[in-house]
Amino acid sequence: MKELFYKFLSLRWFALIRKEFNQIKRNKRLVIMLIIPPTMNIILFGFALNPTVTNLQLGVVDENQSVESRELISALTESQSFQVAKYYLSDNELNDDLTAGNLDAGLIIPNDFAKKRLRGETAEVQLIVDAVNSNTATIVGGYASRIINNLNQQILRANPPKVSLQTFAVEQIPRKLPNITPHVALLYNPGLKNSWFIVSGLIGALLVIQGSIVAAASMVKEKEVGTIEQLLMTPAEAIEIITAKIAPIFFLLTMDIFLALFVAKIAFGVPFLGLFVIFLLGGCLCVLSGIGIGTLIATLAKSQQQAQLISFFVMPPLVLLSGVTTPIEAMPKWLQPVTNVNPIRHFGIISRSIMLKGTDFSILYPNFLALATFCIIVVSISMWRFRKQLQ
Amino acid sequence: MKNATQIQQSPETAIFVRDLRKSYGKLEAVKGVDLGIKQGEIYGLIGPDGAGKTSIFQILGGVMQETSGEMSIYGKTAREARSFVGYLTQAFSLYQDLTVAENLRYIGDLRLLSKREIEERGMKYLRLFDMDRFTDRLAGRLSGGMKQKLALACALIAEPRILLLDEPTTGVDPVSRREFWDTLAELSDQGMTMVVATPYLDEAERCSRVSLIFDGKIVETGTPKELRENLGLQRLELRADDLSKAEEILNQVEKIDDVQRFGDRLDLMVADAKGGEKLTREVLQKEGVAVEGFHVGQPTLENTFVAVLRDLEGKLTAPPFPRKRHFQERSPEAVAIGAENVNKIFGDFIAVKDINLAIKYGEIYGLLGANGAGKTTTIKMLCGLLPPTNGVIELAGERGSTRSQHVRQRVGYMSQKFSLYDDLTIEENLDFFAGVYGVPLADREEKKRWVMEFSGLQGQEKMLTGELPGGWKQRVAFGSAILHEPSVLFLDEPTSGVDPLARRAFWKMINELADRGVAILVTTHYLEEAEQCNRLGFMVAGEVVAEGTPTSVKAAQTGHLIEFITDKPQAASNLLKKEMERWRISLFGDRLHVVVEENVQTGINNLKKRLTEAGIKVFDAYEETRSLEDVFIAVVESKREN
Amino acid sequence: MRRIIAQARKELTQVGRDKLTLTLALFLPLVLLALMGTAISLSVTDLPIVVQDLDNSPESRRYIEAFRNSLTFRIVELPTDEQPEESLLDNHARGAIIIPEHFGRDLERGMNTEVQFLVDASDANTANIMRGASTAITLNFVKNMRSAIAVPIKADVRMWYNPGRESSTYIAPGMLAVGLSLFPPLLAALAMSREGEQKTILQVYVSSISAREYLLGKIGAYWLIAVGEWVLSMILAYFLFGLSIKGDPTPFVVCTGIYLFTTVSFGAMVGVAIPNQAAAIQAVQIAGFLFSYLLSGSIFPVSNIPFPFSIISRIIPARYYIVVARDALVRSGDWSGVWHIPLILLGIGMFFFMVAWRNTRKMQVNA
């Protein structure tokens, strides 16, 4: 037994691994890098990327000043979607403030509003939306028409429309109105918390980014300092050197999976409905993909800062075209198929489905397959290149 | 220990320092230094690594605040004096991505020189340094020696009255070093004051005065001559048939202060030359070692330095290396490192050209050459890190493919760059190398202990390697390169930046390994230590141009070396350089070396006449045996001129 | 002044030599702008939905047709053996419509009928849009059915400044600000920390250049590069997104100048504080990019940023510059809405500069 233990201790691979761990142990920056950026990213992205539209600044020109016009204004502000910022006397004043960007929307009620209402005619109002932010504008438009239609329903129910008596008999007045009431059920995220969307998607992006940065830094360092030559003169095989370098990084980065889930739970209460094991499997594939990308970068770079600059070329596209912060359906059509080769996209789907929907492996296997394929390709290319550079 | 005489401030004092102290946190690096440097002096600061030299330079240069003390440079503070002080830092503080001209222009602009001044002075110094062809070359593409000369030109462009030079020639080859010092000597003649730190003690010989610094304090100050004389010892050169045995025996003799091996001879330090010679002959005769020759000489500054340091630090003993591996008996003809017509071509640049080598087990082979001659490329090819463009490599019994695990297990390699992990402790580094080479677990403790003792770092196992001064790190790196008892060892400038005392321990170990049958290939810029190699190869521009034992290489030189003692050595050197090939003349401190082809006496007479005509007094002239450095310069320079 | 120019000239020469940095300096902002302007959008279209029609009457088919005709939705086949919920669960569809039995009959009789929409709300914003769109389609369908009856109130909704509701119109000016808050400071920080790392800073210390001159020289050089990046970005924005300066250009130009000074000063401050190039890059990346991207209102309105972060948001220069950029590129604004912004930007920039200056002031080795 003791002999076996000694034999294990004198294994070359063990010496290589222990060296890596000793180096990591002293590398305060690495430890900080493994903890601070993921935490900060999750918290910042989760809190700051908030599309919820409330308290929109509404400017009002009420030329009518009647009970009816006030009824409309209060219907709009009741739901807290809108908030009256200011009343204006003329359209021009309202326009100026809209142009200056002080208002999100403007409502103009003409002075014949009450009169038309009383006559049962359609009373028209103007709603001007600052559409510079197209997303907000879409949502504002939706809110406004929903609110006004609800109001219309109420009015119609209270005062059934009187059709002119001149031509029709009283009996012919339809007593009831056909109507469809939409019941919208918001599944998986009933509170419409955008943070759930962002955070569950972001985890994959973070794992890939972290994996690549840490791997690139560790690989380039040996090259930059020149100790790689020393290492190459030892009897260690290239494959031993590479795996010994990757193993500790991989181990540490899997810790980041737990960290990310922990922060997501504490800061945003993101649920976790599915099986943890398959989530972990996906996470590990993500980390490996990241390490593969990082090693590839390391084979292209001569120094630490070059490695980081190259990752500037690689990382933003990967993150932006993954659908984790903005929906893929909103991208240009020609760009959408491209996202299929992005590992972050696949893990984004995996993590969202597992966390929010509790989807199981039998449904997610195509994404796993895609992720694993990417992982295998990238890792083998990078290993091959690194090995070639070693020899 | 003699304290420096009380320093007085006088009108010709350029730099005046009293009780200068500098602390970094708890660590006190400079512990009360007094200096009085006169105008026009070349003032040398010598001392082991970490003695506080760089701190003193940074304070004098006005780039760091002293903790306490009094200081004035021509009556001004260091900060105010920056406008007339030039400072050459240890690392090349050039912008590698700017051209030679752009570097000069930037520094000139910062010093508010006019455009014309920058151009005129820049060209003047570049021409002086023989670099005017390279104005458009990127600084990063210059060789080490040229970089230092450019850095000097940058420091000189503002025509400072004082020049601070912090180890300007570390890692620079002997030829460039000598040119560099010739330039300094000329500038000093023009009245410039200089403070220089250097690990090369032959350079320190050229200083007007030298202070020896140890542990943040000045231990001794004086002219090189005074320092040598203060030692009160004489040097005996001994040649014998079995040097290892002679060294071992003489080390036991109490009356002999110091024994140092120099390749084909031993240097003995004794109080009395005659008595010492007699004693040595008696002792060696008793042991059956035949003495082949004796020569009495002046001690060098290096002898002095070592003797003083030994008093301060205690003797550095290299403990016996714990041998575990049994070397197989090989025929003495077996080739350990071989190369047959090896070439290396990068693009259209021929880095190495037709190298042929056959280094046997037990042999120390020294590869010497100027910066950029192709030594490191050759080593990398020999140990398999770099494939040769063509030719066959043989290493530890395998030909052609030398990258097998089996070969690597038997090869030790210490690269020029630091080969240790800075972010591991010393112990972790040793554990790593022991582990990766598969040193049996049972032997590891003993071997680690040996490295720690060898490096003089007992008890410091938990120290981070990155915190070690360069010289100490080299010792640990050397130790870890031989932990696994290789049979072939490559050492690329192992002693660069290592103080003389530690260098001796290195060479003692190198000799011991060779005696045990290890083949060793070593490069160095210290030609004194190259004398200890069994065979030498001189590389110039990628080719081995001369090869042989130190003695045979010297013997292959034609002509005679004549040493002149004159009143104006610099003027004499300048004069003769104009009339003869440059490589024939070199300055060693106050002595002038000239190589003549004719008969010794005619040569002396002719040159004496020439110098006297120019108003230079010749006090003495005689033939001197050539040092390896003289040979090196002659070989390299004459090849270059062709 | 001569020293400032000398310092700036040296920096520019160095950037010119370093091909990688030069590429980075000129192309990355453009790549990022193009990529972000194109890819970042929240205007989802063609969201897959499934329909379970339990009525199968002419009315229900007409109702489904209304959804098929909308840009937002795309109807996909509901597998026969699957419940609508399952389609959502396996990411087959993003929403489901369940039309009850007697849908057509109830409508004909003038009665109320209820339709169920199941929405995958894991993406909250898209869910919101789906909810809005499905409601709007339904109401429109009902309105057409009752054409005889006058609607009491009709809102005439007008989309101003961006009638086509192009996402890039909103996003691109934001990304312009984000790009300019990342790359110029990155270069400045690298140049600063490189001198510390390679010890060339000693050469600067021994010459008697003052800290102010040294910093201004460096900042000046990278400011010029940043202006170049800005010009290139504007050209790209014109060709790619059709954005150009509308109305009075002076507020935009003045604010750009000050904004670039602010971001470059930020980089200089980081570079002085961290004499390690790799670490400096990371610091700029986090502070310059992450904060500018997330806390400046580049994608979602700043008013949505919750409390503790809303404070940080107020010291992010990009937040102010974005306002000016959108004003100039989309609304044809003038000085009236933005007169205070140059002052705020200058204030933040001076703060960065002073911190950098305090740390170099002594022009000596720290020990």
mmCIF file of N, CA and C in Angstrom, chain A residues 5-6 9-12 15-16 18-19 22-23 25-26 221-238 240 390-391, chain B residues 380 383-385 403 405 408-409 411 413-415 417-425 428 431-433 435-439 441 444 464 481 490:
data_model
loop_
_atom_site.group_PDB
_atom_site.id
_atom_site.type_symbol
_atom_site.label_atom_id
_atom_site.label_comp_id
_atom_site.label_asym_id
_atom_site.label_seq_id
_atom_site.Cartn_x
_atom_site.Cartn_y
_atom_site.Cartn_z
ATOM 1 N N PHE A 5 1.441 4.089 -2.867
ATOM 2 C CA PHE A 5 1.285 5.510 -2.606
ATOM 3 C C PHE A 5 2.520 6.276 -3.078
ATOM 4 N N TYR A 6 3.679 5.728 -2.751
ATOM 5 C CA TYR A 6 4.919 6.374 -3.171
ATOM 6 C C TYR A 6 5.025 6.421 -4.679
ATOM 7 N N LEU A 9 2.982 9.152 -5.899
ATOM 8 C CA LEU A 9 3.576 10.461 -5.640
ATOM 9 C C LEU A 9 4.704 10.783 -6.614
ATOM 10 N N SER A 10 5.411 9.786 -7.071
ATOM 11 C CA SER A 10 6.540 10.090 -7.936
ATOM 12 C C SER A 10 6.137 10.105 -9.396
ATOM 13 N N LEU A 11 4.845 9.949 -9.645
ATOM 14 C CA LEU A 11 4.387 10.037 -11.032
ATOM 15 C C LEU A 11 4.674 11.428 -11.575
ATOM 16 N N ARG A 12 5.076 11.448 -12.821
ATOM 17 C CA ARG A 12 5.411 12.725 -13.424
ATOM 18 C C ARG A 12 4.197 13.644 -13.517
ATOM 19 N N ALA A 15 3.492 15.505 -10.461
ATOM 20 C CA ALA A 15 4.373 16.658 -10.243
ATOM 21 C C ALA A 15 3.887 17.855 -11.047
ATOM 22 N N LEU A 16 3.461 17.578 -12.277
ATOM 23 C CA LEU A 16 2.977 18.676 -13.130
ATOM 24 C C LEU A 16 1.717 19.312 -12.551
ATOM 25 N N ARG A 18 0.696 19.199 -9.447
ATOM 26 C CA ARG A 18 0.942 19.876 -8.178
ATOM 27 C C ARG A 18 1.555 21.244 -8.423
ATOM 28 N N LYS A 19 2.408 21.332 -9.417
ATOM 29 C CA LYS A 19 2.998 22.620 -9.758
ATOM 30 C C LYS A 19 1.905 23.616 -10.136
ATOM 31 N N ASN A 22 0.039 24.710 -7.081
ATOM 32 C CA ASN A 22 0.837 25.626 -6.263
ATOM 33 C C ASN A 22 0.845 27.021 -6.864
ATOM 34 N N GLN A 23 0.938 27.073 -8.187
ATOM 35 C CA GLN A 23 0.954 28.383 -8.830
ATOM 36 C C GLN A 23 -0.384 29.086 -8.665
ATOM 37 N N LYS A 25 -2.535 28.651 -6.335
ATOM 38 C CA LYS A 25 -2.683 29.003 -4.923
ATOM 39 C C LYS A 25 -2.124 30.396 -4.646
ATOM 40 N N ARG A 26 -1.016 30.734 -5.292
ATOM 41 C CA ARG A 26 -0.378 32.033 -5.049
ATOM 42 C C ARG A 26 -0.960 33.125 -5.922
ATOM 43 N N LYS A 221 1.358 32.479 -20.177
ATOM 44 C CA LYS A 221 2.315 32.850 -19.146
ATOM 45 C C LYS A 221 3.602 32.032 -19.276
ATOM 46 N N GLU A 222 3.421 30.737 -19.425
ATOM 47 C CA GLU A 222 4.584 29.857 -19.510
ATOM 48 C C GLU A 222 5.422 30.199 -20.745
ATOM 49 N N LYS A 223 4.714 30.546 -21.830
ATOM 50 C CA LYS A 223 5.400 30.911 -23.059
ATOM 51 C C LYS A 223 6.162 32.222 -22.880
ATOM 52 N N GLU A 224 5.480 33.173 -22.242
ATOM 53 C CA GLU A 224 6.010 34.519 -22.119
ATOM 54 C C GLU A 224 7.249 34.538 -21.221
ATOM 55 N N VAL A 225 7.160 33.837 -20.093
ATOM 56 C CA VAL A 225 8.273 33.849 -19.143
ATOM 57 C C VAL A 225 9.438 33.022 -19.651
ATOM 58 N N GLY A 226 9.177 32.111 -20.564
ATOM 59 C CA GLY A 226 10.271 31.325 -21.121
ATOM 60 C C GLY A 226 10.506 30.021 -20.396
ATOM 61 N N THR A 227 9.687 29.747 -19.379
ATOM 62 C CA THR A 227 9.860 28.493 -18.653
ATOM 63 C C THR A 227 9.404 27.310 -19.489
ATOM 64 N N ILE A 228 8.670 27.597 -20.576
ATOM 65 C CA ILE A 228 8.171 26.506 -21.403
ATOM 66 C C ILE A 228 9.336 25.687 -21.967
ATOM 67 N N GLU A 229 10.436 26.374 -22.278
ATOM 68 C CA GLU A 229 11.598 25.657 -22.804
ATOM 69 C C GLU A 229 12.113 24.655 -21.782
ATOM 70 N N GLN A 230 12.155 25.130 -20.550
ATOM 71 C CA GLN A 230 12.621 24.271 -19.479
ATOM 72 C C GLN A 230 11.727 23.039 -19.373
ATOM 73 N N LEU A 231 10.424 23.314 -19.488
ATOM 74 C CA LEU A 231 9.443 22.242 -19.376
ATOM 75 C C LEU A 231 9.616 21.239 -20.521
ATOM 76 N N LEU A 232 9.934 21.776 -21.696
ATOM 77 C CA LEU A 232 10.074 20.918 -22.864
ATOM 78 C C LEU A 232 11.307 20.042 -22.778
ATOM 79 N N MET A 233 12.278 20.468 -21.983
ATOM 80 C CA MET A 233 13.486 19.672 -21.861
ATOM 81 C C MET A 233 13.314 18.537 -20.862
ATOM 82 N N THR A 234 12.216 18.566 -20.097
ATOM 83 C CA THR A 234 11.995 17.479 -19.152
ATOM 84 C C THR A 234 11.412 16.287 -19.913
ATOM 85 N N PRO A 235 11.425 15.128 -19.312
ATOM 86 C CA PRO A 235 10.896 13.963 -20.035
ATOM 87 C C PRO A 235 9.377 13.988 -20.198
ATOM 88 N N ALA A 236 8.698 15.004 -19.649
ATOM 89 C CA ALA A 236 7.246 15.039 -19.744
ATOM 90 C C ALA A 236 6.803 15.117 -21.196
ATOM 91 N N GLU A 237 5.753 14.388 -21.550
ATOM 92 C CA GLU A 237 5.216 14.413 -22.905
ATOM 93 C C GLU A 237 4.304 15.619 -23.064
ATOM 94 N N ALA A 238 4.172 16.076 -24.306
ATOM 95 C CA ALA A 238 3.344 17.258 -24.562
ATOM 96 C C ALA A 238 1.935 17.057 -24.013
ATOM 97 N N GLU A 240 0.964 15.231 -21.579
ATOM 98 C CA GLU A 240 0.962 15.334 -20.115
ATOM 99 C C GLU A 240 0.968 16.794 -19.679
ATOM 100 N N LEU A 390 4.546 23.148 -29.185
ATOM 101 C CA LEU A 390 5.475 22.638 -28.185
ATOM 102 C C LEU A 390 6.637 21.919 -28.860
ATOM 103 N N GLN A 391 6.358 21.319 -30.017
ATOM 104 C CA GLN A 391 7.433 20.528 -30.629
ATOM 105 C C GLN A 391 8.179 21.240 -31.740
ATOM 106 N N LYS B 380 19.981 25.538 -28.627
ATOM 107 C CA LYS B 380 18.593 25.071 -28.773
ATOM 108 C C LYS B 380 18.500 23.942 -29.789
ATOM 109 N N CYS B 383 19.995 20.693 -28.185
ATOM 110 C CA CYS B 383 19.193 19.957 -27.210
ATOM 111 C C CYS B 383 17.800 19.664 -27.752
ATOM 112 N N GLY B 384 17.579 19.923 -29.030
ATOM 113 C CA GLY B 384 16.353 19.440 -29.650
ATOM 114 C C GLY B 384 15.169 20.373 -29.563
ATOM 115 N N LEU B 385 15.359 21.592 -29.036
ATOM 116 C CA LEU B 385 14.230 22.513 -28.940
ATOM 117 C C LEU B 385 13.904 23.135 -30.286
ATOM 118 N N ARG B 403 14.436 13.998 -29.525
ATOM 119 C CA ARG B 403 13.384 14.457 -28.625
ATOM 120 C C ARG B 403 12.757 13.317 -27.841
ATOM 121 N N GLN B 405 11.824 10.680 -24.967
ATOM 122 C CA GLN B 405 11.751 10.818 -23.531
ATOM 123 C C GLN B 405 13.039 10.320 -22.877
ATOM 124 N N ARG B 408 15.719 12.968 -23.112
ATOM 125 C CA ARG B 408 15.471 14.122 -22.238
ATOM 126 C C ARG B 408 15.738 13.789 -20.779
ATOM 127 N N GLN B 409 15.474 12.524 -20.424
ATOM 128 C CA GLN B 409 15.721 12.102 -19.048
ATOM 129 C C GLN B 409 17.209 12.245 -18.701
ATOM 130 N N VAL B 411 19.324 14.503 -20.066
ATOM 131 C CA VAL B 411 19.876 15.806 -20.413
ATOM 132 C C VAL B 411 19.449 16.835 -19.373
ATOM 133 N N TYR B 413 19.302 21.102 -18.647
ATOM 134 C CA TYR B 413 19.334 22.320 -19.463
ATOM 135 C C TYR B 413 19.036 23.519 -18.582
ATOM 136 N N MET B 414 19.896 24.502 -18.642
ATOM 137 C CA MET B 414 19.644 25.735 -17.906
ATOM 138 C C MET B 414 19.656 26.843 -18.944
ATOM 139 N N SER B 415 18.474 27.421 -19.173
ATOM 140 C CA SER B 415 18.375 28.398 -20.260
ATOM 141 C C SER B 415 18.828 29.769 -19.785
ATOM 142 N N LYS B 417 17.256 32.678 -20.107
ATOM 143 C CA LYS B 417 16.199 33.299 -19.312
ATOM 144 C C LYS B 417 16.048 32.467 -18.054
ATOM 145 N N PHE B 418 15.429 33.031 -17.047
ATOM 146 C CA PHE B 418 15.295 32.268 -15.813
ATOM 147 C C PHE B 418 14.405 31.059 -16.045
ATOM 148 N N SER B 419 14.890 29.944 -15.560
ATOM 149 C CA SER B 419 14.149 28.725 -15.840
ATOM 150 C C SER B 419 13.381 28.236 -14.622
ATOM 151 N N LEU B 420 13.226 29.098 -13.626
ATOM 152 C CA LEU B 420 12.444 28.702 -12.458
ATOM 153 C C LEU B 420 11.110 29.428 -12.491
ATOM 154 N N TYR B 421 10.144 28.879 -11.762
ATOM 155 C CA TYR B 421 8.846 29.532 -11.672
ATOM 156 C C TYR B 421 8.884 30.553 -10.537
ATOM 157 N N ASP B 422 8.738 31.815 -10.897
ATOM 158 C CA ASP B 422 8.817 32.888 -9.907
ATOM 159 C C ASP B 422 7.725 32.786 -8.858
ATOM 160 N N ASP B 423 6.591 32.239 -9.244
ATOM 161 C CA ASP B 423 5.469 32.235 -8.311
ATOM 162 C C ASP B 423 5.393 30.954 -7.483
ATOM 163 N N LEU B 424 6.457 30.173 -7.514
ATOM 164 C CA LEU B 424 6.527 29.023 -6.612
ATOM 165 C C LEU B 424 7.625 29.295 -5.583
ATOM 166 N N THR B 425 7.522 28.648 -4.424
ATOM 167 C CA THR B 425 8.627 28.784 -3.476
ATOM 168 C C THR B 425 9.803 27.969 -3.990
ATOM 169 N N GLU B 428 9.063 24.331 -3.689
ATOM 170 C CA GLU B 428 8.093 23.837 -4.672
ATOM 171 C C GLU B 428 8.737 23.673 -6.045
ATOM 172 N N ASP B 431 10.773 20.522 -5.814
ATOM 173 C CA ASP B 431 9.861 19.376 -5.833
ATOM 174 C C ASP B 431 9.381 19.103 -7.247
ATOM 175 N N PHE B 432 9.068 20.201 -7.933
ATOM 176 C CA PHE B 432 8.551 20.054 -9.290
ATOM 177 C C PHE B 432 9.584 19.404 -10.199
ATOM 178 N N PHE B 433 10.792 19.939 -10.200
ATOM 179 C CA PHE B 433 11.793 19.385 -11.110
ATOM 180 C C PHE B 433 12.157 17.949 -10.732
ATOM 181 N N GLY B 435 10.144 15.866 -9.339
ATOM 182 C CA GLY B 435 9.007 15.033 -9.702
ATOM 183 C C GLY B 435 8.925 14.785 -11.187
ATOM 184 N N VAL B 436 9.159 15.838 -11.959
ATOM 185 C CA VAL B 436 8.955 15.712 -13.393
ATOM 186 C C VAL B 436 10.076 14.884 -14.022
ATOM 187 N N TYR B 437 11.224 14.855 -13.370
ATOM 188 C CA TYR B 437 12.304 14.008 -13.867
ATOM 189 C C TYR B 437 12.288 12.637 -13.210
ATOM 190 N N GLY B 438 11.294 12.429 -12.343
ATOM 191 C CA GLY B 438 11.166 11.117 -11.728
ATOM 192 C C GLY B 438 12.309 10.743 -10.805
ATOM 193 N N VAL B 439 12.853 11.712 -10.076
ATOM 194 C CA VAL B 439 13.879 11.392 -9.078
ATOM 195 C C VAL B 439 13.209 10.540 -7.995
ATOM 196 N N LEU B 441 11.609 9.035 -4.834
ATOM 197 C CA LEU B 441 11.117 9.785 -3.688
ATOM 198 C C LEU B 441 12.093 9.727 -2.521
ATOM 199 N N ARG B 444 14.850 12.371 -2.695
ATOM 200 C CA ARG B 444 14.542 13.780 -2.944
ATOM 201 C C ARG B 444 15.001 14.696 -1.817
ATOM 202 N N LEU B 464 9.551 32.811 -1.792
ATOM 203 C CA LEU B 464 9.133 32.817 -3.193
ATOM 204 C C LEU B 464 10.355 33.034 -4.081
ATOM 205 N N ALA B 481 18.790 22.067 -12.271
ATOM 206 C CA ALA B 481 19.085 21.485 -13.589
ATOM 207 C C ALA B 481 19.887 20.195 -13.464
ATOM 208 N N PHE B 490 23.543 21.287 -20.575
ATOM 209 C CA PHE B 490 23.673 22.521 -21.349
ATOM 210 C C PHE B 490 23.512 23.702 -20.410
#
